[in-house]
Coordinates of C-alpha atoms in Angstrom, one line a residue:
X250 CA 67.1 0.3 -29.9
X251 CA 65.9 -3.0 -28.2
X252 CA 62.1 -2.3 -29.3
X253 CA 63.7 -2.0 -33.0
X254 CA 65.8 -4.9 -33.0
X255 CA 62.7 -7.0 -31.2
X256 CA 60.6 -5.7 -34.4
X257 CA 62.9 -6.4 -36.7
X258 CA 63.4 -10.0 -35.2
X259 CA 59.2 -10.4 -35.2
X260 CA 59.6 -9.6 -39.0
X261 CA 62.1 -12.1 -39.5
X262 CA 60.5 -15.2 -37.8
X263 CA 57.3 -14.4 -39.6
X264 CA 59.1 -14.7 -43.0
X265 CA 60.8 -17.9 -41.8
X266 CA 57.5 -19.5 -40.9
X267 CA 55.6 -18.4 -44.2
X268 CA 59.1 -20.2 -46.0
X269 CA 58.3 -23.5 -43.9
X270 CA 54.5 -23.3 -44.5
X271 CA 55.7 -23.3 -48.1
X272 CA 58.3 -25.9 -48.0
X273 CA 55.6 -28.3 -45.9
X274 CA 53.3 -28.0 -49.3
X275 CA 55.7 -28.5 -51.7
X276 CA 57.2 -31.7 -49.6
X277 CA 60.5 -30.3 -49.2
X278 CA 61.7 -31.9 -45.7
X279 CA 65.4 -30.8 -45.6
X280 CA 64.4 -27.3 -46.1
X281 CA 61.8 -27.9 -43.2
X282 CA 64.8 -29.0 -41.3
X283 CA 66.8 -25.5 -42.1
X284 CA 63.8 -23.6 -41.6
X285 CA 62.9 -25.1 -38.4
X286 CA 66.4 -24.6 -36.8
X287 CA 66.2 -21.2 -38.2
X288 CA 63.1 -20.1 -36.3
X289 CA 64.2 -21.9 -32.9
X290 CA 67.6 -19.6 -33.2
X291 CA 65.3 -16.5 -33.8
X292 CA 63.0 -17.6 -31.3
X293 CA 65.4 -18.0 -28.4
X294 CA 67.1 -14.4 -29.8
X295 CA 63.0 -13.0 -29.3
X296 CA 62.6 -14.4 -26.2
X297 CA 66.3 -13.0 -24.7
X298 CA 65.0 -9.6 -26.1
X299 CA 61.6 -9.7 -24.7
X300 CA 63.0 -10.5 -21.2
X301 CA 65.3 -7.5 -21.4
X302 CA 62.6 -5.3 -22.6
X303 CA 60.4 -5.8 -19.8
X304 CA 63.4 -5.2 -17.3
X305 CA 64.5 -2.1 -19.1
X306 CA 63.4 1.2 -16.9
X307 CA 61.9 2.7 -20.1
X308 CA 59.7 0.1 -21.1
X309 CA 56.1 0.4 -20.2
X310 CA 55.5 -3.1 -20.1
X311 CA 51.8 -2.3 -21.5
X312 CA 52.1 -4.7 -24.7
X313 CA 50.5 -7.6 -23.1
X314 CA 47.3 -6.0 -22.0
X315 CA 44.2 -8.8 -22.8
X316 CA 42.9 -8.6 -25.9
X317 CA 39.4 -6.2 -25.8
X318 CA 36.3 -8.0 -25.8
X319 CA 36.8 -10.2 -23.1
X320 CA 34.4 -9.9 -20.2
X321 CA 34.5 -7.9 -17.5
X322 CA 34.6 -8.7 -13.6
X323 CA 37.1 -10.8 -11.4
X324 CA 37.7 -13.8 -10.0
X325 CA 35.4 -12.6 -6.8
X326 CA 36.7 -11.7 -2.9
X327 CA 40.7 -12.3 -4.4
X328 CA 40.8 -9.6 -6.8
X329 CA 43.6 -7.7 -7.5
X330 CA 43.7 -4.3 -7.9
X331 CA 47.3 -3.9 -8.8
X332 CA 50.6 -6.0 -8.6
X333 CA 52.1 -5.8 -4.9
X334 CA 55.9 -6.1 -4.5
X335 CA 55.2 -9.7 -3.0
X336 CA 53.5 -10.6 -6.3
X337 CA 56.4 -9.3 -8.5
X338 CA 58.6 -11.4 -6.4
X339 CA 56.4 -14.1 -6.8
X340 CA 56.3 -13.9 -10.9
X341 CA 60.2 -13.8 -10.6
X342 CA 60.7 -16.6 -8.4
X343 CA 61.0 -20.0 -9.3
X344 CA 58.7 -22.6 -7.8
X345 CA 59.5 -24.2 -5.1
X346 CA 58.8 -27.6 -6.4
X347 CA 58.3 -29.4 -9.5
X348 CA 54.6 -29.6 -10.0
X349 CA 52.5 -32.8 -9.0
X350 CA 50.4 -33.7 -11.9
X351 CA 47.6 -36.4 -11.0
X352 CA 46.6 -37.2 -14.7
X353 CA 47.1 -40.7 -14.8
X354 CA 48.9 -41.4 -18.3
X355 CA 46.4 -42.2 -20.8
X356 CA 43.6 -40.5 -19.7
X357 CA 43.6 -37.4 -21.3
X358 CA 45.0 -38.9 -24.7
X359 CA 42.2 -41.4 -24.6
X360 CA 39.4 -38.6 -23.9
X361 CA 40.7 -36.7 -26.7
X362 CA 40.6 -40.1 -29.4
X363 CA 36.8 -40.6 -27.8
X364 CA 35.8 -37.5 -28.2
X365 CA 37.4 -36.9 -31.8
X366 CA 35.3 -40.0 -32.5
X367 CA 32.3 -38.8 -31.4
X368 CA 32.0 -41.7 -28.9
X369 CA 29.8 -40.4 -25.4
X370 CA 30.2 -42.5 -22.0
X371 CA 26.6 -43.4 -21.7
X372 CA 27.3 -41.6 -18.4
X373 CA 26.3 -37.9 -18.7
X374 CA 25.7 -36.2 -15.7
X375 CA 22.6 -35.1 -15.1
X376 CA 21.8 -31.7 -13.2
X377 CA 19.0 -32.7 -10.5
X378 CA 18.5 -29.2 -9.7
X379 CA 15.7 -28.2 -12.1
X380 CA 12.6 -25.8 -12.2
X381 CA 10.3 -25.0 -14.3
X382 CA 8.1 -21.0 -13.9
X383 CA 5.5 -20.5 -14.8
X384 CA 4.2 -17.3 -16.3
X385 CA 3.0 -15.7 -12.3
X386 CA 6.5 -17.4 -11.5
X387 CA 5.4 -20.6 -9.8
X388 CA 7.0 -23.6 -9.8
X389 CA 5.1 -26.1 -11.6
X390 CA 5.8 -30.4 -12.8
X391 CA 5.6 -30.1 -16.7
X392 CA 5.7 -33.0 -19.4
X393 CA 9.1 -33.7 -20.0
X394 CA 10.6 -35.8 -23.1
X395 CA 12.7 -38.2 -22.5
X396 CA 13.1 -40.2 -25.5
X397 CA 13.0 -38.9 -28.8
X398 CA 10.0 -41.4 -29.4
X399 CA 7.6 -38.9 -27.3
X400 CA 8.3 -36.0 -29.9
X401 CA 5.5 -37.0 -31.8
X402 CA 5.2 -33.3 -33.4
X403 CA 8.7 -33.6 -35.2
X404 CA 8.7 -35.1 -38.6
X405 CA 9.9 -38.6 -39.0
X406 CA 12.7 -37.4 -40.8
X407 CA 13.3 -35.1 -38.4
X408 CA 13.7 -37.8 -35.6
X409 CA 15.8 -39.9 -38.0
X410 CA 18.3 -37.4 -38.4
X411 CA 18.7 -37.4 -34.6
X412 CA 19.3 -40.9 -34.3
X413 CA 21.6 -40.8 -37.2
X414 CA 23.7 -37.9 -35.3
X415 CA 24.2 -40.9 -32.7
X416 CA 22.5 -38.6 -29.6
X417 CA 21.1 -40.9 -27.1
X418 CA 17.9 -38.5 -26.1
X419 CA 17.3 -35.3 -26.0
X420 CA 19.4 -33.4 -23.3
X421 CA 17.8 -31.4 -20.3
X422 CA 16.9 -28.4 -22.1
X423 CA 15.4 -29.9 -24.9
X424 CA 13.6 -32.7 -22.6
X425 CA 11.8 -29.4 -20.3
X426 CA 11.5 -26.5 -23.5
X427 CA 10.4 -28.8 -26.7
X428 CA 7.1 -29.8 -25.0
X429 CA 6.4 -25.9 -24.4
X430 CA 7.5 -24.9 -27.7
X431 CA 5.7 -27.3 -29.7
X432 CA 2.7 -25.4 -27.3
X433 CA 3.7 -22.3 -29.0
X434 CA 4.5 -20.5 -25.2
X435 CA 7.1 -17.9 -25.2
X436 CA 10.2 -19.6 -23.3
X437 CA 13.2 -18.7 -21.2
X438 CA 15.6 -21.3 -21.6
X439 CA 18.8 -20.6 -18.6
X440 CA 21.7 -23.5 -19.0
X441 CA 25.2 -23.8 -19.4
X442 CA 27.0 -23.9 -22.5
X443 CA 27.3 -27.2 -24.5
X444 CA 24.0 -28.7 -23.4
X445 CA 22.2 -28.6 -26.5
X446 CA 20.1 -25.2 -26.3
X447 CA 20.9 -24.8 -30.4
X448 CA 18.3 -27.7 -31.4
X449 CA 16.1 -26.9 -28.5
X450 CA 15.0 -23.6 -30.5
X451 CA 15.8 -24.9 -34.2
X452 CA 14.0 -28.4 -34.4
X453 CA 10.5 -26.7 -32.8
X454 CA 10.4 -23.9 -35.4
X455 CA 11.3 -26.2 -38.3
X456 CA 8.4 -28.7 -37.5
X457 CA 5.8 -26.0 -37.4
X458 CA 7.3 -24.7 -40.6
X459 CA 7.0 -27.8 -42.1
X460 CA 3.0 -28.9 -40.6
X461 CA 1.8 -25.5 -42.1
X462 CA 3.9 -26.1 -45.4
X463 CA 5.8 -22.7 -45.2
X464 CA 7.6 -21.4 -48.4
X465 CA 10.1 -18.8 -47.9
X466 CA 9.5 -16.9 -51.2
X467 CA 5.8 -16.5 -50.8
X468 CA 5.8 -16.2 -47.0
X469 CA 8.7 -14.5 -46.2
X470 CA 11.4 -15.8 -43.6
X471 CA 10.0 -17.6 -40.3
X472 CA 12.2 -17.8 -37.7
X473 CA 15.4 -15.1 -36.8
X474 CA 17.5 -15.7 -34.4
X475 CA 20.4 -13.2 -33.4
X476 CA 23.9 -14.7 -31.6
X477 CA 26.3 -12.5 -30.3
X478 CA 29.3 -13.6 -32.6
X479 CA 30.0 -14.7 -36.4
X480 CA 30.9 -18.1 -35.1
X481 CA 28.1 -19.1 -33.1
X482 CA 26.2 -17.5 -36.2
X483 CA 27.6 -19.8 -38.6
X484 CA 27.2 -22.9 -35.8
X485 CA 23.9 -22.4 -35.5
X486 CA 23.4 -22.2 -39.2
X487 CA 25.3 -25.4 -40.0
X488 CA 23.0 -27.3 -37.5
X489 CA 19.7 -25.8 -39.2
X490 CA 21.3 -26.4 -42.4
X491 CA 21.8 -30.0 -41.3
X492 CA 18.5 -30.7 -39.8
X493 CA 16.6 -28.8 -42.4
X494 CA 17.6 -30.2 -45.3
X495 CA 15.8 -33.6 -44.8
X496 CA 12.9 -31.2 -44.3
X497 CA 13.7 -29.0 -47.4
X498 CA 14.5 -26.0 -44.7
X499 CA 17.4 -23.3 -45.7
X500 CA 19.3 -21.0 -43.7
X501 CA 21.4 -18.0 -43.7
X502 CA 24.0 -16.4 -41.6
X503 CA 24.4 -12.6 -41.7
X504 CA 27.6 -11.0 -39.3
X505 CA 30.0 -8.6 -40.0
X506 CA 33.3 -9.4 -41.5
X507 CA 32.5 -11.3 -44.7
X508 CA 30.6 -9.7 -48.0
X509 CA 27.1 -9.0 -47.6
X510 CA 26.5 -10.1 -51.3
X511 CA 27.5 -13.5 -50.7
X512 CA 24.7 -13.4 -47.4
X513 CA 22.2 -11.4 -49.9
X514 CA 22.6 -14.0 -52.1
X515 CA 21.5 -17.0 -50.6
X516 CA 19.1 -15.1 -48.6
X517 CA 17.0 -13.9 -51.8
X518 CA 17.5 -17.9 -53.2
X519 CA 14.8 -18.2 -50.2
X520 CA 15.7 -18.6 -46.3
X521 CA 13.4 -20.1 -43.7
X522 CA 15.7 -18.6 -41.3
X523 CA 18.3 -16.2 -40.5
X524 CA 20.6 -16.4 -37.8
X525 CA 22.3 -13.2 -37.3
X526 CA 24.7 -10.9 -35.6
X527 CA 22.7 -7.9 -34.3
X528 CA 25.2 -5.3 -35.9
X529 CA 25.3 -6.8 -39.7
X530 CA 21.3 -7.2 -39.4
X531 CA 20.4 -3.8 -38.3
X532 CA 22.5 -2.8 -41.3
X533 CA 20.5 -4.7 -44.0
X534 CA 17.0 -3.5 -42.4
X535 CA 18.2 -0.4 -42.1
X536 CA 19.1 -0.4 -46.0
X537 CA 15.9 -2.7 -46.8
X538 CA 17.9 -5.3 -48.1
X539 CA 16.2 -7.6 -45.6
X540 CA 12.7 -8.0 -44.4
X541 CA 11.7 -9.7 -41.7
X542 CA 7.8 -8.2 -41.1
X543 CA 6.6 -11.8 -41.6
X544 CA 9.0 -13.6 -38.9
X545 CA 6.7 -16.2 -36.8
X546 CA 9.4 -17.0 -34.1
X547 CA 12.2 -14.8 -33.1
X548 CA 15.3 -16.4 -30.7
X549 CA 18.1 -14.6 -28.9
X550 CA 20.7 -17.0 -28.2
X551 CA 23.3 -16.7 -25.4
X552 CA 21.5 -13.2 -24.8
X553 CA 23.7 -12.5 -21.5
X554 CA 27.0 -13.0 -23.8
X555 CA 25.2 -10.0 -26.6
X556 CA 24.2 -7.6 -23.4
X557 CA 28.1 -7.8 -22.5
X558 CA 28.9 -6.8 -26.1
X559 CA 27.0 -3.8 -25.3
X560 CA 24.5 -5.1 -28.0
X561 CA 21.3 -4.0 -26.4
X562 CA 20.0 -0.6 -28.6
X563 CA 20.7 -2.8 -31.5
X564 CA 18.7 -5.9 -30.3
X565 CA 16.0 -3.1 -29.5
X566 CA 15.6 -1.7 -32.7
X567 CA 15.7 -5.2 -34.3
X568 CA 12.3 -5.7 -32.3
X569 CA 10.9 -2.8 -33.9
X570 CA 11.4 -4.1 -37.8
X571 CA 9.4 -7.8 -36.1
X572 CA 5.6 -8.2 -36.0
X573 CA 4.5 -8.2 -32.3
X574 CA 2.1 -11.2 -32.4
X575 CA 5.3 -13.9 -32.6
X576 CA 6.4 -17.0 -30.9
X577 CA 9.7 -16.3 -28.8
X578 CA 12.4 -18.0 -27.5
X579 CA 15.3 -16.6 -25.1
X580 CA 18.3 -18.6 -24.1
X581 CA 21.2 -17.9 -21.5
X582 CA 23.7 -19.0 -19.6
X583 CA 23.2 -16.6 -16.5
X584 CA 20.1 -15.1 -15.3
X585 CA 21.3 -11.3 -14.1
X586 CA 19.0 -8.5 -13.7
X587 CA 19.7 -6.7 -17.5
X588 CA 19.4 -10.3 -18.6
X589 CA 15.8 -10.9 -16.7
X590 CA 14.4 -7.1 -18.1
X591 CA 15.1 -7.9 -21.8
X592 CA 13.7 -10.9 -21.6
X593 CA 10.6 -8.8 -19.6
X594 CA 10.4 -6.4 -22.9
X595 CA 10.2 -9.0 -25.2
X596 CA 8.5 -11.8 -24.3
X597 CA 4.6 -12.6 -23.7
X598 CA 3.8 -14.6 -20.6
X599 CA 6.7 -17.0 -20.7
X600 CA 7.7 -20.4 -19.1
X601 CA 11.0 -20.4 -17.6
X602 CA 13.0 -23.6 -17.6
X603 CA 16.4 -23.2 -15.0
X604 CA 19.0 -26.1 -15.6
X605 CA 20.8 -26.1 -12.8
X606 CA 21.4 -22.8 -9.9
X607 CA 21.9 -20.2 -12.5
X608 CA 22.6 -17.7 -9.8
X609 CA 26.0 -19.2 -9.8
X610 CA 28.0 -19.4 -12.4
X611 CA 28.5 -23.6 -12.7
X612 CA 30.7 -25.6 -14.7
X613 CA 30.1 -28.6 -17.3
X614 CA 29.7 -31.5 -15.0
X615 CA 31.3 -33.6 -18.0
X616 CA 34.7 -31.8 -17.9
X617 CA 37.5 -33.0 -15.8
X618 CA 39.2 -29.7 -14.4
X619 CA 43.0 -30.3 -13.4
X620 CA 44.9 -27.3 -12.2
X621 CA 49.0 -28.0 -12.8
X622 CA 51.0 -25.0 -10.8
X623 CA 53.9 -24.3 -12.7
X624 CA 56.9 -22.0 -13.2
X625 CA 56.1 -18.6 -15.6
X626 CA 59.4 -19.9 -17.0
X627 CA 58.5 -23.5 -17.2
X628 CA 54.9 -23.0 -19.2
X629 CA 56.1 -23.4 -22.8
X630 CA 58.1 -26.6 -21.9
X631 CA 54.9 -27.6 -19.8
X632 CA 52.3 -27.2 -22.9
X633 CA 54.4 -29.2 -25.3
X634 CA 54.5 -31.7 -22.2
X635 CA 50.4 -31.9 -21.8
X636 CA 50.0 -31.9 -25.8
X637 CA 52.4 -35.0 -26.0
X638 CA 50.3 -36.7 -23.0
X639 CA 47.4 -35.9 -24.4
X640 CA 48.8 -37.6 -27.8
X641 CA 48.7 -34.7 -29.6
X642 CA 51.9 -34.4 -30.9
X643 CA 51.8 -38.0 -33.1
X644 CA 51.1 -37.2 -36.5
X645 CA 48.2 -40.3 -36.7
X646 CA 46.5 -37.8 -34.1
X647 CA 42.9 -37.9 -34.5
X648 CA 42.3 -35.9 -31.0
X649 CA 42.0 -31.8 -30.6
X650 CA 42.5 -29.7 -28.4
X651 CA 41.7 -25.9 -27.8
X652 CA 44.4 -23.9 -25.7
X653 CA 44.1 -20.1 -24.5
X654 CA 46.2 -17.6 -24.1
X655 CA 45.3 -14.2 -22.8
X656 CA 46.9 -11.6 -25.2
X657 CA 47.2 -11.6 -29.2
X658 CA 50.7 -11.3 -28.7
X659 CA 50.8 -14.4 -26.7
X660 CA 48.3 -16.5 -28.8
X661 CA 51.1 -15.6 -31.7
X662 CA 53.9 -16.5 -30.0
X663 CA 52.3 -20.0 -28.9
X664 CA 51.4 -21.1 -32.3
X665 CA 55.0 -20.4 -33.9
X666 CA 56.5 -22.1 -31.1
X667 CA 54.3 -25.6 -30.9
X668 CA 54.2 -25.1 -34.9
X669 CA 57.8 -25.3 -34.9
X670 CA 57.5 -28.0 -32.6
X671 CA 55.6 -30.4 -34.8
X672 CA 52.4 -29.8 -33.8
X673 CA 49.5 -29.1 -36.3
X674 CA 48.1 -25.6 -35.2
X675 CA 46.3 -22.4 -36.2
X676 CA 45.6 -19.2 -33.8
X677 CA 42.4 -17.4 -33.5
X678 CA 42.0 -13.9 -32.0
X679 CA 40.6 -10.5 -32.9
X680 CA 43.3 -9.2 -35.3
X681 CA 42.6 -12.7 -37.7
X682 CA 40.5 -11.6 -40.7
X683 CA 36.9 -13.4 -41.2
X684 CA 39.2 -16.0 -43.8
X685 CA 41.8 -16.3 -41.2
X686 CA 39.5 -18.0 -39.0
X687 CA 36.9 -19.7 -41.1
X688 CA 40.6 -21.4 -42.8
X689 CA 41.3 -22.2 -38.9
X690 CA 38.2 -23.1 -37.5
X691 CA 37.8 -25.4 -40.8
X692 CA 40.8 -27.2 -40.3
X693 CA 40.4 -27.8 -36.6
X694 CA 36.6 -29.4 -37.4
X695 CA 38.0 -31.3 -40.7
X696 CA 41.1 -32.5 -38.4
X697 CA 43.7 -30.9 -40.0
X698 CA 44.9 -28.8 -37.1
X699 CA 44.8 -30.7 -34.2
X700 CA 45.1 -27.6 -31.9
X701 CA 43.5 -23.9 -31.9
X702 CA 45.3 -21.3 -29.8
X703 CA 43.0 -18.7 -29.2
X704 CA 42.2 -15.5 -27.0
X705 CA 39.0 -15.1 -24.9
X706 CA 37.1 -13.8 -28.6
X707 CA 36.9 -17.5 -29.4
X708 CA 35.6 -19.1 -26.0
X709 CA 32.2 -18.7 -25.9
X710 CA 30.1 -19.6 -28.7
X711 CA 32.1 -22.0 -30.6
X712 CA 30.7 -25.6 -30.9
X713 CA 33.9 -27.7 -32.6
X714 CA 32.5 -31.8 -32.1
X715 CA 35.8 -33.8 -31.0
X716 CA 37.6 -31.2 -28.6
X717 CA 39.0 -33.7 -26.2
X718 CA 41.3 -31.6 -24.1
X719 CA 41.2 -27.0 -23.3
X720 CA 44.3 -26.1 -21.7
X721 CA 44.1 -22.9 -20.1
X722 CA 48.0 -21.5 -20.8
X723 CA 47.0 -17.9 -18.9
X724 CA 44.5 -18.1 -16.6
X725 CA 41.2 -16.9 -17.5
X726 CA 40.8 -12.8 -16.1
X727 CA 37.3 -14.0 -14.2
X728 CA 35.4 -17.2 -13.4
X729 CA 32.8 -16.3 -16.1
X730 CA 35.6 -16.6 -18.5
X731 CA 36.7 -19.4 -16.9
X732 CA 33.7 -21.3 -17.1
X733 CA 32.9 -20.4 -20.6
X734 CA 36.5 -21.4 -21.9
X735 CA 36.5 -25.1 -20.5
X736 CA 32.7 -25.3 -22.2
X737 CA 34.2 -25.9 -25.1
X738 CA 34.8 -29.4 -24.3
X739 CA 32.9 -32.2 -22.8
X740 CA 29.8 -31.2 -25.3
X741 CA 27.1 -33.0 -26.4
X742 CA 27.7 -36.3 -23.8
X743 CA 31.2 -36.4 -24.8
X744 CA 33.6 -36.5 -21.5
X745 CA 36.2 -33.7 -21.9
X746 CA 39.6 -32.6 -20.2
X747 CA 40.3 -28.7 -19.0
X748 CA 44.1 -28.1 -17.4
X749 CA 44.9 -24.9 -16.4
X750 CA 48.7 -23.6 -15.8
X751 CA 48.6 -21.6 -12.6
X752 CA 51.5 -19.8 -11.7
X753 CA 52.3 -18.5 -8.2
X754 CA 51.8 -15.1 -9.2
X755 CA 48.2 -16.2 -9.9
X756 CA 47.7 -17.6 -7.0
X757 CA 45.0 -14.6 -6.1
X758 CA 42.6 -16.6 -8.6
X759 CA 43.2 -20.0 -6.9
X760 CA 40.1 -19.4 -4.5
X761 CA 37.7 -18.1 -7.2
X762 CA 38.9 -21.7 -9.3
X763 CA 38.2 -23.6 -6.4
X764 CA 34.6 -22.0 -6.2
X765 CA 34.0 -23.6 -9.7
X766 CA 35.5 -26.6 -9.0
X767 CA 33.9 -27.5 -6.2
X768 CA 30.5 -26.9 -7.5
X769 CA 31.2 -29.3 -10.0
X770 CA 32.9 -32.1 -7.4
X771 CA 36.1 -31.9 -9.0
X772 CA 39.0 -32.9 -6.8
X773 CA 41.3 -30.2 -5.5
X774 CA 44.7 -30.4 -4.4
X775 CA 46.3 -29.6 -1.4
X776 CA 48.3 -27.5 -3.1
X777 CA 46.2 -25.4 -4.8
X778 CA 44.5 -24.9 -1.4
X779 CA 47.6 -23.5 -0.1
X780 CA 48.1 -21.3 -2.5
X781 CA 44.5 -19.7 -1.9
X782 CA 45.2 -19.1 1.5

């Protein structure tokens, strides 16, 4: 009877929020007001049936179980195994003590207006641990860029666009892998997220396109790369779309999800490159719709992340359809074994360029990680709390923000509530269809939704310009999660905010957060210390 009545209470809020999504566009703000007192009614009802659900002997408690998809492993010599009677008290018992939040006031808000500007620091910080392989696995100095001035082999358009985007110089990667590439060597390129690895592969490939006067319909497509998700698919291709064009360069995405006549379409208009997801591509060579027996450079990007989708035999048979005699280029995050014997099977003598100790999994140096311990009870109180710091909730907002939330469930819940809240917000997860989130990964780029609530499907990968501020509303399952989640701010010299809400029941993870906090220098509070004892 109580799973019925929660049902029929989940129906009723959703019909109340489609009425105020409809009563928002037509301008109608006393209906708003109705609306709006009639979701928080239904809400609290919800939540008052929830809690007796999960305290009733018969219920499984199994509907919050993480959404599939997110990567495996732990959070290292803490994990847990199963919930101890300690730890259920824990979850039930309040905190002790208020939490202590350091942020001093301002702070976050005005890293989320800088970074919504696109304004940097001048300050990036630079990783000094860096090595470059060579193909017997020797260390060796190599020519390095540092100005965009030294590329001499790009176009002059090409170098003019980069200005124009407003980046200072080319980051790490691109400073240690364009010098090789322009070379034509084969390249291994191992750095963390957000540090510019997408032009480090595009803007090499596009200048040789463009030296030997490469045309798609008469040569075929040049350069395929493969991502692991439609979003980092349709990232990458934005950016080549945006740094081709002043070169007369077109791209196409292919991925699952989203008509393949729309992708066939543009891809028979001509493409100098595709960037695809290796399920959707092994379908159109498969059904000869696609050829690419003429590509001159092939690139995996974030080739770790497609081996943990179990994308491997497809990647494999992708190689088959390619000519052998190609330039390659192989880019990662982490270097594990699988990781190191693709790259072995595909690749011919390469360079390796390591940004930073790979070995460990490290954070953005640019981000500002904050942990807030907080009451289970007290988190939905506390979010509205950070977003109204953070400025968020004014409607003359320009900043955004990313939060995550570790079940579907959950990521629905969040949205209706800060929605009904005031705040400009969309949810992303793996039950949203391919319009679902291009409408909210649109908005959140174009600045009408100030903040994305999404599950661990939409943390790695996704390259939004402006995210000030990632709050961390359920602790990631695993550092690697972790790590990947708060990468999607402090991107491209942009400083960035990442707050997680840690609750005492948690408090297992607190030493594998303090591992990746401390690699970074970030400060750590006593605490959180205490709690990892």
């Amino acid at each position: 009877a109580l799973q019925l009545r929660e049902q029929e209470m989940s129906s009723q809020q959703q019909v109340i929020l489609k009425q105020m999504q409809l009563a928002q566009l037509n301008g109608n703000t006393q209906e708003q007001q109705v609306l709006s007192a009639q979701l928080q009614e239904v809400m609290q009802q919800l939540r008052q049936l929830r809690q007796d659900l999960q305290n009733s002997p018969s219920s499984n408690q199994g509907y919050a179980a993480p959404e599939s998809g997110a990567a495996g492993g732990s959070w290292g010599s803490g994990e847990m195994q199963g919930a101890t009677a300690q730890d259920a008290h824990a979850a039930s018992t309040p905190d002790a003590s208020p939490a202590q939040w350091s942020t001093k006031p301002g702070s976050i808000a005005e890293a989320c207006a800088r970074a919504a500007r696109g304004e940097t620091s001048g300050e990036t910080v630079q990783d000094t641990d860096i090595k470059v392989f060579d193909p017997n696995e020797r260390v060796i100095q190599h020519e390095m860029y540092t100005t965009f001035e030294q590329c001499v082999q790009f176009p002059a358009q090409v170098v003019a666009e980069l200005k124009k985007a407003g980046f200072p110089g080319p980051s790490q990667i691109q400073a240690y892998t364009w010098p090789l590439a322009l070379q034509g060597k084969d390249i291994i390129g191992i750095a963390a997220t957000g540090s510019g690895k997408t032009l480090a592969f595009l803007l090499p490939a596009f200048s040789e396109f463009f030296k030997t006067g490469m045309q798609p319909l008469r040569d075929g497509v040049g350069l395929l790369v493969m991502s692991p998700t439609r979003e980092l698919a349709q990232q990458i291709e934005n950016e080549a779309n945006r740094f081709g064009k002043c070169l007369g360069m077109w791209s196409v995405s292919m991925y699952g999800g989203a008509p393949k006549y729309e992708q066939m379409k543009l891809y028979r208009q001509g493409a100098h490159a595709i960037i695809a997801c290796p399920g959707r591509l092994n379908d159109m060579l498969e059904g000869g719709q696609v050829k690419v027996d003429r590509v001159k450079c092939l690139v995996l990007d974030e080739a770790d992340r497609m081996l943990d989708m179990g994308f491997e035999p497809q990647i494999k048979k992708v190689l088959s359809y390619v000519p052998k005699q190609r330039h390659n280029m192989f880019f990662t995050a982490t270097w594990p074994k699988d990781v190191r014997q693709l790259a072995s099977s595909m690749l011919s003598h390469p360079y390796r360029v390591m940004i930073g100790n790979r070995d460990e999994l490290k954070a953005n140096q640019d981000v500002t990680q904050q942990v807030r311990i907080v009451d289970q009870r007290e988190k939905r109180r506390a979010i509205q709390e950070l977003l109204r710091e953070a400025g968020l909730m004014q409607p003359d907002s320009i900043g955004k923000a990313m939060v995550f939330a570790s079940t579907k469930r959950m990521c629905e819940e969040l949205t209706q509530e800060l929605y009904s809240a005031g705040v400009s917000c969309a949810a992303i997860h793996g039950d949203k269809g391919q319009q679902e989130r291009d409408y909210a990964l649109d908005g959140l780029k174009k600045g009408r939704i100030k903040v994305l609530v999404a599950t661990d499907v939409a943390a790695r990968g996704l390259d939004i310009k402006g995210v000030g501020l990632v709050v961390n509303y359920d602790v990631a399952n695993n550092s690697e999660d972790y790590v990947h989640r708060i990468g999607r701010t402090g991107r491209a010299g942009a400083k960035g905010f990442a707050i997680t809400f840690l609750t005492r029941a948690d408090g297992w993870k607190a030493a594998g957060m303090i591992k990746v906090m401390e690699s970074t220098n970030q400060e750590i509070s006593q605490e959180l210390r205490t709690l990892a004892k």
